[in-house]
Amino acid sequence: MKKIIALLLASLMMIVAAGCGGGDQAKSSGSGSGGNGKKITMGFSQIGAESEWRTANTESVKQAAKDAGIDLQFSDAQQKQENQIKAIRSFIAQGVDIIAFVPIVETGWDTVLKEAKDAKIPVIVVDRDVKLSDDSLYVAKIGTDSVTEGKNVFKWVDEYMTKQNKKPRDGGSQFNVVVLEGTVGSSVAIRRQEGFKDAMAASADASKYNILASQTGEFTRQKGQEVMESFLKSYGPKIDILFAHNDDMALGAIQAIEKAGLKPGKDITIISIDGVKGMFQAMIDGKSNCTVECNPLQGPLLMETAKKILNGETVEKLVYVDEGIFPADVAEKTLPERKY
Ligand code: AHR
């Protein structure tokens, strides 16, 4: 009798243990599963590693995939659209569950996204925008509002010049602005510039400003420095304001300005976009004036959206992440809280 009871108890324990194991498995694969219990595989095409911001963006996506239990197939396009198209085709061939990508430029995606749609693989556009003939080729876009970023740059700089009672360095009647633009053809470069110009045109102070020169610095520190050097050679004493489409180019430009014997942040007012730690340090050092945030921490929202899509839930077509504006006078207090 004792033996029978012991046997029954042992079987019961095995059943309970198996049940718990199954539950755990269901929980972990369930957290990273698309509704059928199978672990989600996401193909992700990143554009490269051109800036401090991009590095933070990549880390956010990788970490969020890990946390969500999603298998991430990561591909670095090294700044080439053709590499992104190849990567997307290879994700389709592998039969991943979902594709996400950061489009380096706005156009040229129709064919490959149609291939993904035909293969019934949903696509999420991350960070930058795409221009397509058919918007049903992607399910959702997660990113930042570049037009608003550009508008905020102009509004902030206009207020600052007025409050500081600044005068044009060449004794003229207008502040001369030089612009370091991002990657040619990228939605962020196009729309930041558009936002800046629109805000300027709509402002009562429009006649106070003149865009003296505007050229791409490809979102990199080195190119930002080189282009600023050439701006300084051509227009040295005329430049009042530098607007850089990202912090990295502004950081490169700061070196060029110092090399030219000028004081960045004082002789030339500097404002850029991103909000990376390197720029906060430059502001603490008195070398730059303001950064308009572009939030790279898009990973958690991306993973959450991917799961919803694969679970058949409806998601918003366009979701923007939260962003702030950080002038130099808050830099010291804010730097310890910055996550990137
Ligand atoms: O697409 C976002 C932009 O790309 C960031 O402003 C820049 O730093 C990056 O490389």
Coordinates of C-alpha atoms and ligand atoms in Angstrom, one line a residue:
M1 CA 0.0 0.0 0.0
K2 CA 2.8 2.3 1.0
K3 CA 4.6 1.6 -2.3
I4 CA 1.4 2.4 -4.2
I5 CA 1.0 5.7 -2.4
A6 CA 4.7 6.6 -2.9
L7 CA 4.3 5.8 -6.6
L8 CA 1.1 7.9 -6.9
L9 CA 2.8 10.8 -5.1
A10 CA 5.9 10.6 -7.4
S11 CA 3.7 10.6 -10.5
L12 CA 1.8 13.6 -9.1
M13 CA 5.0 15.5 -8.5
M14 CA 6.2 14.7 -12.1
I15 CA 2.9 16.0 -13.5
V16 CA 3.1 19.2 -11.4
A17 CA 6.8 19.7 -12.4
A18 CA 5.9 19.1 -16.1
G19 CA 3.0 21.5 -15.8
C20 CA 5.2 24.2 -14.2
G21 CA 7.9 23.7 -16.9
G22 CA 5.3 24.0 -19.7
G23 CA 4.0 27.1 -18.0
D24 CA 7.4 28.8 -17.9
Q25 CA 8.2 27.9 -21.4
A26 CA 4.8 29.2 -22.5
K27 CA 5.5 32.4 -20.5
S28 CA 9.0 33.0 -22.0
S29 CA 8.2 32.1 -25.5
G30 CA 4.8 33.7 -25.1
S31 CA 6.5 37.0 -24.2
G32 CA 8.4 36.9 -27.4
S33 CA 5.9 35.1 -29.5
G34 CA 3.5 36.2 -32.2
G35 CA 0.4 34.5 -30.9
N36 CA 1.2 31.0 -32.2
G37 CA 3.6 30.3 -29.3
K38 CA 6.6 30.3 -31.6
K39 CA 9.5 32.7 -30.9
I40 CA 9.4 35.8 -33.0
T41 CA 12.2 36.4 -35.5
M42 CA 12.7 40.0 -36.5
G43 CA 15.0 41.1 -39.4
F44 CA 16.4 44.5 -38.6
S45 CA 18.3 46.6 -41.1
Q46 CA 20.3 49.5 -39.5
I47 CA 22.0 52.1 -41.6
G48 CA 25.4 52.0 -39.9
A49 CA 27.2 53.7 -37.1
E50 CA 27.7 57.3 -38.3
S51 CA 27.0 59.1 -35.0
E52 CA 26.8 58.8 -31.2
W53 CA 23.0 58.9 -31.6
R54 CA 23.0 55.9 -34.0
T55 CA 25.1 53.8 -31.6
A56 CA 22.5 54.5 -28.9
N57 CA 19.7 53.6 -31.3
T58 CA 21.3 50.3 -32.2
E59 CA 21.9 49.4 -28.5
S60 CA 18.3 50.3 -27.7
V61 CA 17.0 47.9 -30.4
K62 CA 19.3 45.1 -29.5
Q63 CA 18.6 45.3 -25.8
A64 CA 14.8 45.6 -26.3
A65 CA 14.8 42.5 -28.5
K66 CA 16.7 40.6 -25.7
D67 CA 14.3 41.8 -23.1
A68 CA 11.3 40.9 -25.2
G69 CA 12.6 37.4 -26.0
I70 CA 12.7 38.3 -29.7
D71 CA 15.3 36.7 -32.0
L72 CA 16.9 39.7 -33.8
Q73 CA 18.6 39.2 -37.1
F74 CA 20.7 42.4 -37.2
S75 CA 22.2 43.8 -40.4
D76 CA 24.5 46.9 -40.7
A77 CA 24.2 48.5 -44.1
Q78 CA 27.3 50.7 -43.8
Q79 CA 25.5 53.7 -45.1
K80 CA 24.4 52.1 -48.4
Q81 CA 20.8 51.7 -49.5
E82 CA 21.7 48.8 -51.8
N83 CA 22.9 46.9 -48.7
Q84 CA 19.6 47.6 -46.9
I85 CA 17.7 46.3 -49.9
K86 CA 19.9 43.1 -50.0
A87 CA 19.3 42.6 -46.3
I88 CA 15.5 43.0 -46.6
R89 CA 15.6 40.4 -49.5
S90 CA 17.6 38.0 -47.4
F91 CA 15.1 38.4 -44.4
I92 CA 12.3 37.6 -46.9
A93 CA 14.2 34.5 -48.1
Q94 CA 14.8 33.4 -44.5
G95 CA 11.1 33.8 -43.8
V96 CA 11.5 36.0 -40.7
D97 CA 8.2 36.9 -38.9
I98 CA 8.6 40.6 -39.2
I99 CA 11.0 43.1 -40.8
A100 CA 12.0 46.5 -39.3
F101 CA 14.4 48.9 -41.0
V102 CA 15.8 52.5 -40.7
P103 CA 15.6 53.9 -44.3
I104 CA 18.8 55.7 -45.0
V105 CA 17.0 57.8 -47.7
E106 CA 13.3 58.5 -48.3
T107 CA 12.8 57.0 -51.8
G108 CA 13.6 53.8 -53.6
W109 CA 11.8 51.3 -51.3
D110 CA 8.7 50.4 -53.3
T111 CA 9.9 47.3 -55.0
V112 CA 11.5 45.5 -52.1
L113 CA 8.6 46.4 -49.7
K114 CA 6.2 45.0 -52.2
E115 CA 8.2 41.8 -52.2
A116 CA 7.9 41.7 -48.4
K117 CA 4.1 42.3 -48.6
D118 CA 3.7 39.5 -51.2
A119 CA 5.6 37.2 -48.8
K120 CA 3.1 38.3 -46.1
I121 CA 5.9 39.7 -43.9
P122 CA 4.8 42.8 -42.1
V123 CA 7.2 45.8 -42.1
I124 CA 7.9 48.5 -39.5
V125 CA 9.7 51.6 -40.5
V126 CA 12.0 52.9 -37.8
D127 CA 13.4 56.4 -37.0
R128 CA 13.3 58.0 -40.6
D129 CA 10.5 58.3 -43.1
V130 CA 9.9 56.7 -46.5
K131 CA 8.1 58.1 -49.5
L132 CA 6.1 55.4 -51.2
S133 CA 3.4 55.2 -53.9
D134 CA 1.5 52.8 -51.6
D135 CA 1.6 53.4 -47.8
S136 CA 0.1 49.9 -47.2
L137 CA 3.6 48.5 -47.9
Y138 CA 4.4 49.1 -44.3
V139 CA 2.3 48.5 -41.2
A140 CA 3.7 51.1 -38.8
K141 CA 6.3 53.8 -38.5
I142 CA 8.0 54.5 -35.1
G143 CA 10.3 57.5 -34.9
T144 CA 10.7 61.2 -34.4
D145 CA 9.1 64.4 -35.9
S146 CA 11.9 66.0 -37.9
V147 CA 9.8 69.0 -39.1
T148 CA 9.1 69.9 -35.5
E149 CA 12.7 69.5 -34.5
G150 CA 13.7 72.0 -37.3
K151 CA 11.0 74.4 -36.2
N152 CA 12.1 74.2 -32.6
V153 CA 15.7 75.0 -33.6
F154 CA 14.6 78.2 -35.3
K155 CA 12.3 79.3 -32.5
W156 CA 14.9 78.7 -29.8
V157 CA 17.7 80.5 -31.7
D158 CA 15.5 83.5 -32.5
E159 CA 14.5 83.9 -28.9
Y160 CA 18.1 83.5 -27.7
M161 CA 19.5 86.1 -30.1
T162 CA 16.9 88.5 -28.9
K163 CA 17.3 87.8 -25.2
Q164 CA 21.1 88.0 -25.4
N165 CA 20.8 91.2 -27.4
K166 CA 23.1 89.8 -30.0
K167 CA 24.3 91.9 -33.0
P168 CA 25.5 90.6 -36.4
R169 CA 29.3 90.2 -36.2
D170 CA 29.8 91.9 -39.6
G171 CA 28.0 95.0 -38.4
G172 CA 25.2 94.3 -41.0
S173 CA 21.5 94.1 -40.4
Q174 CA 21.1 90.3 -40.6
F175 CA 22.3 87.3 -38.7
N176 CA 24.1 85.0 -41.0
V177 CA 23.4 81.3 -40.6
V178 CA 25.4 78.4 -41.8
V179 CA 23.8 74.9 -41.9
L180 CA 25.5 71.5 -41.7
E181 CA 22.9 69.2 -43.3
G182 CA 22.6 65.4 -42.7
T183 CA 22.7 62.6 -45.3
V184 CA 21.5 63.8 -48.7
G185 CA 18.1 62.4 -49.5
S186 CA 17.4 61.3 -45.9
S187 CA 14.0 62.3 -44.5
V188 CA 15.6 63.7 -41.4
A189 CA 17.8 66.1 -43.4
I190 CA 15.0 67.2 -45.7
R191 CA 12.5 67.8 -43.0
R192 CA 14.7 69.4 -40.4
Q193 CA 15.7 71.9 -43.0
E194 CA 12.1 72.4 -44.1
G195 CA 11.0 72.9 -40.4
F196 CA 13.7 75.4 -39.8
K197 CA 13.0 77.4 -43.0
D198 CA 9.2 77.3 -42.5
A199 CA 9.5 78.6 -38.9
M200 CA 11.8 81.3 -40.1
A201 CA 9.5 82.3 -43.0
A202 CA 6.5 82.4 -40.6
S203 CA 8.3 84.4 -38.0
A204 CA 7.9 88.2 -37.5
D205 CA 11.8 88.2 -37.3
A206 CA 12.2 86.5 -40.7
S207 CA 14.1 89.5 -42.1
K208 CA 16.7 89.3 -39.4
Y209 CA 18.1 86.1 -40.7
N210 CA 20.0 85.0 -43.8
I211 CA 21.1 81.5 -44.7
L212 CA 24.5 82.1 -45.9
A213 CA 25.5 78.5 -46.8
S214 CA 24.1 75.1 -46.3
Q215 CA 25.9 71.8 -47.1
T216 CA 25.9 68.2 -46.1
G217 CA 28.3 67.0 -43.4
E218 CA 26.8 63.5 -43.7
F219 CA 25.9 63.3 -40.0
T220 CA 29.5 62.6 -39.1
R221 CA 31.9 64.5 -36.8
Q222 CA 34.8 64.4 -39.3
K223 CA 32.7 65.7 -42.2
G224 CA 31.2 68.3 -39.9
Q225 CA 34.6 69.6 -39.1
E226 CA 35.8 69.6 -42.8
V227 CA 32.7 71.5 -44.0
M228 CA 32.8 74.0 -41.2
E229 CA 36.5 74.7 -42.0
S230 CA 35.5 75.5 -45.6
F231 CA 32.6 77.7 -44.4
L232 CA 35.0 79.6 -42.2
K233 CA 37.5 80.1 -45.0
S234 CA 34.8 81.5 -47.3
Y235 CA 32.7 83.5 -44.8
G236 CA 34.8 83.7 -41.6
P237 CA 33.8 87.0 -39.9
K238 CA 30.3 86.9 -41.3
I239 CA 29.0 83.8 -39.6
D240 CA 26.8 84.4 -36.5
I241 CA 24.9 81.1 -36.2
L242 CA 25.6 77.4 -36.9
F243 CA 22.7 75.1 -37.2
A244 CA 23.9 71.5 -37.4
H245 CA 21.3 68.8 -38.3
N246 CA 23.0 66.6 -35.6
D247 CA 25.2 66.9 -32.5
D248 CA 28.1 65.0 -34.1
M249 CA 28.6 67.5 -36.9
A250 CA 28.3 70.3 -34.4
L251 CA 31.1 68.7 -32.3
G252 CA 33.3 68.5 -35.4
A253 CA 32.5 72.1 -36.3
I254 CA 33.5 73.2 -32.7
Q255 CA 37.0 71.9 -33.4
A256 CA 37.1 73.8 -36.7
I257 CA 35.9 77.1 -35.0
E258 CA 38.5 76.8 -32.3
K259 CA 41.2 76.1 -34.9
A260 CA 40.2 79.3 -36.6
G261 CA 40.8 81.2 -33.4
L262 CA 37.1 81.8 -32.6
K263 CA 35.1 80.9 -29.5
P264 CA 32.3 78.4 -30.3
G265 CA 29.1 79.2 -28.4
K266 CA 30.2 82.8 -28.1
D267 CA 31.4 84.3 -31.4
I268 CA 29.3 81.8 -33.2
T269 CA 26.0 80.6 -31.6
I270 CA 25.6 76.9 -32.1
I271 CA 22.4 74.8 -32.0
S272 CA 22.1 71.2 -33.1
I273 CA 19.8 68.2 -32.9
D274 CA 20.0 64.9 -31.0
G275 CA 20.9 65.5 -27.3
V276 CA 23.8 63.1 -26.9
K277 CA 26.0 63.1 -23.9
G278 CA 29.0 64.5 -25.9
M279 CA 26.9 67.6 -26.7
F280 CA 25.9 68.1 -23.1
Q281 CA 29.6 68.1 -22.2
A282 CA 30.3 70.6 -24.9
M283 CA 27.5 72.9 -23.5
I284 CA 28.9 72.5 -20.0
D285 CA 32.3 73.6 -21.4
G286 CA 30.6 76.7 -22.8
K287 CA 31.2 75.6 -26.4
S288 CA 27.7 75.2 -27.7
N289 CA 24.3 76.7 -26.9
C290 CA 21.4 74.3 -27.3
T291 CA 20.5 70.8 -28.4
V292 CA 17.0 69.8 -29.6
E293 CA 16.4 66.2 -28.6
C294 CA 15.9 63.4 -31.1
N295 CA 15.2 60.3 -29.0
P296 CA 17.1 57.2 -30.2
L297 CA 15.6 54.9 -27.6
Q298 CA 13.0 53.4 -29.9
G299 CA 13.7 49.7 -29.2
P300 CA 11.0 49.0 -26.5
L301 CA 8.3 50.6 -28.6
L302 CA 9.5 48.7 -31.7
M303 CA 9.3 45.3 -30.0
E304 CA 5.9 46.1 -28.4
T305 CA 4.5 47.1 -31.8
A306 CA 6.0 44.0 -33.5
K307 CA 4.3 41.7 -31.0
K308 CA 0.9 43.5 -31.4
I309 CA 1.1 43.2 -35.2
L310 CA 1.9 39.5 -35.0
N311 CA -0.9 39.0 -32.5
G312 CA -3.3 40.5 -35.0
E313 CA -3.9 43.7 -33.0
T314 CA -4.4 47.0 -34.6
V315 CA -1.5 49.4 -34.2
E316 CA -1.2 53.2 -34.9
K317 CA 0.3 53.8 -38.3
L318 CA 2.6 56.6 -37.0
V319 CA 4.0 56.9 -33.5
Y320 CA 6.4 59.6 -32.4
V321 CA 8.6 59.2 -29.3
D322 CA 8.8 62.0 -26.7
E323 CA 11.5 64.7 -27.1
G324 CA 12.7 67.8 -25.3
I325 CA 14.8 70.9 -25.8
F326 CA 18.0 71.4 -23.8
P327 CA 19.8 74.8 -23.7
A328 CA 23.3 75.1 -22.2
D329 CA 22.1 76.5 -18.8
V330 CA 20.4 73.1 -18.0
A331 CA 23.2 70.9 -19.3
E332 CA 25.1 70.4 -16.0
K333 CA 22.0 69.5 -14.1
T334 CA 20.7 67.2 -16.8
L335 CA 23.8 65.3 -17.9
P336 CA 23.7 62.8 -15.1
E337 CA 20.2 61.8 -16.1
R338 CA 20.9 61.3 -19.8
K339 CA 20.7 57.7 -21.0
Y340 CA 22.7 58.2 -24.2
Ligands
AHR1 O1 17.9 59.7 -38.2 C1 18.3 60.3 -37.0 C2 19.6 61.0 -37.3 O2 20.6 60.1 -37.8 C3 20.3 61.6 -36.0 O3 20.0 62.9 -35.8 C4 21.7 61.4 -36.4 O4 22.6 61.7 -35.4 C5 21.7 60.1 -37.0 O5 22.9 59.7 -37.5

